[in-house]
XYZ file of C-alpha atoms in Angstrom:
339
model
C 4.923 12.331 7.325
C 1.805 10.460 7.592
C -1.106 11.431 9.741
C -2.980 9.387 12.525
C -6.574 10.406 13.195
C -8.062 7.859 15.111
C -11.747 8.323 16.087
C -15.077 7.518 18.003
C -18.164 6.506 15.132
C -21.396 5.277 15.972
C -20.395 1.203 16.203
C -22.365 -1.686 14.149
C -19.945 -3.479 16.497
C -16.115 -2.936 16.364
C -13.767 -0.235 17.309
C -13.002 1.868 15.072
C -11.463 5.020 13.672
C -10.318 6.328 10.392
C -6.236 6.893 8.916
C -4.313 8.842 6.148
C -1.680 9.613 5.588
C 0.336 12.381 3.469
C 3.474 13.182 1.923
C 4.720 16.743 1.335
C 6.936 17.349 -1.463
C 10.013 20.371 -1.256
C 11.632 21.774 -3.953
C 15.353 23.153 -3.521
C 16.524 25.561 -5.367
C 20.592 24.698 -4.917
C 21.430 20.691 -5.427
C 23.934 21.513 -3.318
C 21.206 21.656 0.114
C 20.762 17.212 -0.906
C 24.463 16.449 0.388
C 26.222 13.295 -1.261
C 24.064 10.330 -1.896
C 27.269 8.368 -1.922
C 27.488 8.166 1.775
C 23.969 6.265 2.765
C 23.938 2.703 3.895
C 24.420 0.818 1.101
C 24.569 -2.772 0.801
C 25.100 -5.516 -1.850
C 22.055 -6.210 -3.799
C 21.153 -9.802 -3.760
C 21.786 -12.594 -6.495
C 18.590 -14.579 -5.996
C 15.387 -13.736 -4.627
C 12.843 -11.780 -5.652
C 14.083 -8.321 -6.372
C 16.691 -10.289 -9.139
C 13.851 -9.974 -11.477
C 13.886 -6.067 -11.127
C 15.455 -4.593 -14.324
C 14.637 -7.429 -15.848
C 12.640 -8.441 -19.342
C 9.290 -10.117 -18.249
C 10.235 -12.811 -19.702
C 12.825 -14.196 -17.127
C 9.721 -13.726 -14.797
C 7.284 -15.629 -17.430
C 9.562 -17.976 -17.414
C 9.841 -19.218 -14.094
C 6.203 -17.793 -12.542
C 4.404 -18.037 -15.708
C 1.188 -15.767 -16.926
C -0.258 -13.724 -13.995
C -4.111 -14.804 -13.364
C -4.656 -10.987 -13.989
C -3.368 -7.499 -14.917
C -3.777 -4.674 -12.807
C -3.349 -1.248 -13.929
C -2.356 1.626 -11.524
C -1.556 4.810 -12.237
C 2.201 5.362 -12.252
C 2.486 3.898 -15.401
C 3.233 -0.375 -14.834
C 0.854 -2.831 -15.232
C 0.585 -5.074 -12.187
C 0.774 -8.512 -12.814
C -0.650 -10.246 -9.756
C 0.837 -13.902 -8.802
C -1.705 -16.215 -6.880
C 1.080 -19.592 -6.239
C 0.150 -21.994 -4.013
C 4.040 -22.789 -4.741
C 5.062 -19.574 -3.656
C 1.451 -16.917 -1.910
C 0.840 -14.046 -3.726
C 3.079 -11.525 -5.517
C 2.380 -8.343 -7.823
C 5.087 -7.389 -9.945
C 5.761 -3.663 -12.060
C 5.992 -4.526 -15.965
C 7.068 -1.168 -18.139
C 7.437 -1.601 -21.575
C 9.023 -4.986 -21.045
C 10.847 -4.470 -17.864
C 10.171 -5.353 -14.628
C 10.483 -2.055 -11.923
C 8.840 -3.473 -9.082
C 7.451 -5.809 -7.410
C 5.731 -6.317 -4.220
C 5.966 -10.001 -2.584
C 3.293 -11.163 0.449
C 3.688 -14.922 0.432
C 5.191 -16.305 3.007
C 7.819 -18.716 0.773
C 9.396 -15.975 -1.906
C 11.823 -15.836 -1.580
C 13.273 -12.125 -0.463
C 16.711 -11.690 -0.365
C 17.921 -10.041 2.483
C 15.418 -10.652 4.424
C 12.389 -12.805 4.815
C 9.036 -12.803 5.092
C 7.181 -13.349 9.393
C 10.480 -12.722 10.090
C 10.774 -10.210 13.507
C 12.224 -6.881 13.266
C 14.966 -7.164 16.344
C 16.859 -9.488 13.706
C 16.760 -6.434 10.665
C 17.543 -3.667 12.792
C 20.708 -6.183 13.738
C 21.382 -6.835 10.377
C 20.503 -3.329 8.780
C 21.485 -0.308 10.029
C 18.542 1.974 8.303
C 19.020 5.699 7.174
C 16.926 8.849 8.164
C 17.405 9.847 4.701
C 17.754 8.475 1.039
C 18.797 10.611 -1.529
C 18.438 8.829 -5.292
C 19.389 10.362 -8.388
C 17.963 9.989 -11.540
C 17.718 11.405 -15.039
C 14.949 13.624 -14.548
C 16.638 15.210 -11.117
C 18.381 14.943 -7.087
C 15.112 13.229 -4.885
C 16.263 12.768 -0.698
C 13.974 11.087 0.781
C 13.110 11.937 4.476
C 12.071 9.312 6.865
C 10.557 10.065 10.024
C 10.798 7.487 13.106
C 7.474 6.388 12.123
C 8.949 5.634 8.595
C 11.869 3.826 10.720
C 9.771 1.814 12.470
C 6.854 0.827 10.251
C 7.512 0.947 6.302
C 12.231 1.583 6.453
C 14.213 2.296 2.835
C 16.810 0.025 2.142
C 19.493 0.860 -0.678
C 20.385 -2.807 -2.203
C 22.655 -2.221 -4.974
C 21.114 -0.142 -7.544
C 17.845 -0.806 -6.577
C 15.509 -0.330 -3.461
C 13.630 -2.165 -1.062
C 10.846 -0.947 1.344
C 9.496 -2.681 4.505
C 6.478 -3.116 5.963
C 5.992 -3.601 9.406
C 4.084 -4.811 12.259
C 4.533 -2.904 14.810
C 1.907 -5.290 17.027
C 3.712 -8.571 15.918
C 7.203 -6.914 15.647
C 7.736 -8.923 12.002
C 8.024 -8.190 8.582
C 4.649 -8.661 5.960
C 5.488 -7.805 2.866
C 8.807 -5.721 0.992
C 8.845 -4.011 -1.561
C 11.365 -4.060 -4.400
C 12.122 -1.815 -6.830
C 13.672 0.535 -9.142
C 15.034 4.343 -8.847
C 12.497 6.341 -11.593
C 9.700 3.628 -8.900
C 10.632 5.685 -6.303
C 10.986 8.254 -7.472
C 7.424 8.875 -9.014
C 5.324 6.916 -5.679
C 7.630 9.445 -3.450
C 5.880 7.940 -0.280
C 7.910 9.913 2.161
C 8.203 13.864 2.544
C 10.705 13.992 0.089
C 13.468 17.240 -1.613
C 13.686 17.668 -5.007
C 16.444 19.323 -7.195
C 14.064 18.676 -11.006
C 11.466 17.991 -12.800
C 8.874 16.434 -10.131
C 7.409 12.516 -11.366
C 4.501 12.648 -12.205
C 1.366 10.200 -12.629
C -2.247 9.528 -13.932
C -3.541 12.486 -14.034
C -6.715 12.556 -11.731
C -9.457 13.560 -14.751
C -7.863 10.511 -17.144
C -10.398 7.862 -17.551
C -8.273 5.125 -16.779
C -8.833 5.419 -13.003
C -12.216 4.459 -13.625
C -10.073 1.107 -14.002
C -7.037 1.571 -11.297
C -9.766 1.618 -8.428
C -11.085 -0.853 -8.656
C -7.724 -3.236 -9.429
C -6.886 -1.560 -6.090
C -10.339 -2.572 -4.748
C -9.157 -6.357 -5.674
C -5.872 -6.032 -4.470
C -7.154 -5.421 -0.758
C -9.186 -7.251 -0.988
C -6.551 -9.981 -1.426
C -3.946 -8.866 0.857
C -6.612 -7.943 3.796
C -7.658 -11.791 2.864
C -4.421 -13.221 3.098
C -4.115 -10.894 6.371
C -6.623 -12.403 8.256
C -5.009 -16.452 7.149
C -1.724 -15.954 8.716
C -3.779 -14.777 11.365
C -5.700 -18.447 11.534
C -9.179 -16.506 11.090
C -11.717 -17.401 8.195
C -11.849 -15.788 4.601
C -14.367 -13.111 3.694
C -16.802 -13.211 1.092
C -17.186 -10.465 -1.789
C -20.424 -8.811 -1.012
C -21.591 -6.521 -4.679
C -23.734 -4.672 -1.795
C -21.304 -3.363 0.235
C -18.673 -2.299 -2.041
C -20.273 0.090 -3.975
C -21.641 1.206 -0.545
C -18.022 1.973 -0.210
C -16.574 3.034 -3.267
C -19.582 5.356 -2.532
C -18.815 6.520 0.357
C -14.617 7.250 -0.603
C -16.632 9.008 -4.225
C -17.881 10.782 -1.157
C -15.859 11.729 0.662
C -13.418 12.442 -2.310
C -15.981 15.069 -3.551
C -16.493 16.971 -0.637
C -13.461 18.033 0.764
C -14.203 15.586 4.420
C -12.554 12.589 6.076
C -14.877 10.942 8.389
C -16.970 7.506 8.651
C -19.994 10.112 8.879
C -20.909 12.159 6.201
C -22.567 15.085 5.202
C -25.185 13.954 3.203
C -25.740 10.246 3.598
C -24.548 9.071 7.583
C -23.295 7.002 9.486
C -22.246 3.188 8.219
C -25.831 2.346 9.221
C -27.544 4.514 6.974
C -25.908 4.455 4.047
C -25.518 0.947 4.935
C -29.534 0.608 5.259
C -29.913 2.875 2.163
C -27.914 0.508 0.221
C -30.174 -2.034 1.311
C -27.551 -4.501 3.315
C -28.652 -6.443 5.394
C -26.118 -8.228 8.852
C -26.156 -8.890 11.810
C -22.819 -7.001 12.069
C -21.276 -4.122 10.648
C -17.516 -1.886 10.956
C -15.832 -0.303 8.752
C -11.943 1.321 7.012
C -10.802 4.071 5.735
C -7.994 5.808 4.198
C -6.908 8.647 1.985
C -3.696 9.759 0.008
C -1.743 6.471 0.984
C 0.431 5.690 -1.893
C -2.219 2.327 -3.602
C -4.081 0.233 -1.985
C -1.695 -2.582 -0.439
C 0.143 0.615 1.545
C -4.353 2.167 2.744
C -3.190 -1.425 4.046
C 0.185 -2.170 5.361
C -1.182 1.636 7.157
C -4.403 -0.015 8.667
C -3.092 -3.204 10.461
C -0.641 -0.770 12.316
C -3.536 1.152 13.582
C -4.855 -0.343 16.552
C -8.616 0.394 15.387
C -8.382 -0.720 12.048
C -6.782 -3.774 12.454
C -9.028 -4.501 15.071
C -12.148 -4.324 12.473
C -9.964 -5.925 9.771
C -8.936 -9.388 11.634
C -12.711 -9.972 13.460
C -13.308 -12.852 13.669
C -17.492 -13.079 12.700
C -17.059 -10.625 9.799
C -17.677 -12.913 7.233
C -17.993 -10.937 4.438
C -16.078 -7.913 2.928
C -16.719 -5.592 0.363
C -13.746 -2.783 -0.707
C -14.716 0.690 -2.690
C -12.018 2.687 -3.849
C -12.010 6.219 -5.538
C -8.976 8.433 -6.521
C -7.061 7.572 -3.334
C -9.704 7.900 -0.885
C -10.329 3.497 -0.195
C -13.256 2.609 2.816
C -13.637 -1.534 3.524
C -16.745 -2.243 4.440
C -16.555 -5.348 6.631
C -20.042 -7.138 7.702
C -21.400 -10.286 9.055
C -24.473 -12.777 7.477
C -27.375 -12.287 9.271
């Protein structure tokens, strides 16, 4: 279940708010309480496009796309192979044990059959019947995902043969923003919706694992990349990375996690204006987006784009620099216009 909390804060320029995402799990003592997954809507798996790589050896990916620009860790057992190709655009491929388990497709030139990045939502809904729940069976158990009305409107789930496609829809433009293809084990690991399950609950990297330091940096880089890709789609200038802003953003994410609050105003360090001053950041205008409990950085970007205040900040034409700070699953974007 997603809960949107939009509130005002001391503005340094654009209107802003906060964004939070919660998914809950409920364990069932009797597997018969979970309906027969054969009744779910299932569409054929495409024979071309990015989804064909799911389940294939990573060599099939590198044969076609070459080596990735970088490799980012994730807390879900796979590493993100980051591709930035002029011919196809940006995408991330999750690689685990030498096989592709998930692909996050962003570039408008990518073949994401049976869909198309940028296509109208009306066209999608006219050809695909969306399920309000989806049951997945793995060796570890049976999992039923319950999609809310909001989920169906902005991030529906479609079964394509033996894999799944999660669509990221832009409710403001009415177009398909991004798409995430994944196998069933990745879906149950991410559990991005309310979930009822019978069996074992998949576990990600524990919060005290040192690996999180690298995961946090990876999420920050991905948020930065995706923010500039989105801005370019709307004809806006790309933002430059700012290290000082990133430190302010990271400190705020960590402060929220450590002190168990969710707000632009820190009980210890004050509002954005005070935190930028303490970080020795000079600016002509500034703004901030925060999010919590999203699956990963890309999912947080999707959430910001579907929230009016956050979208306005992310697409503010006068901003010139961006800093991103991630701690665990707390995400902060700090924007500024250079003085």
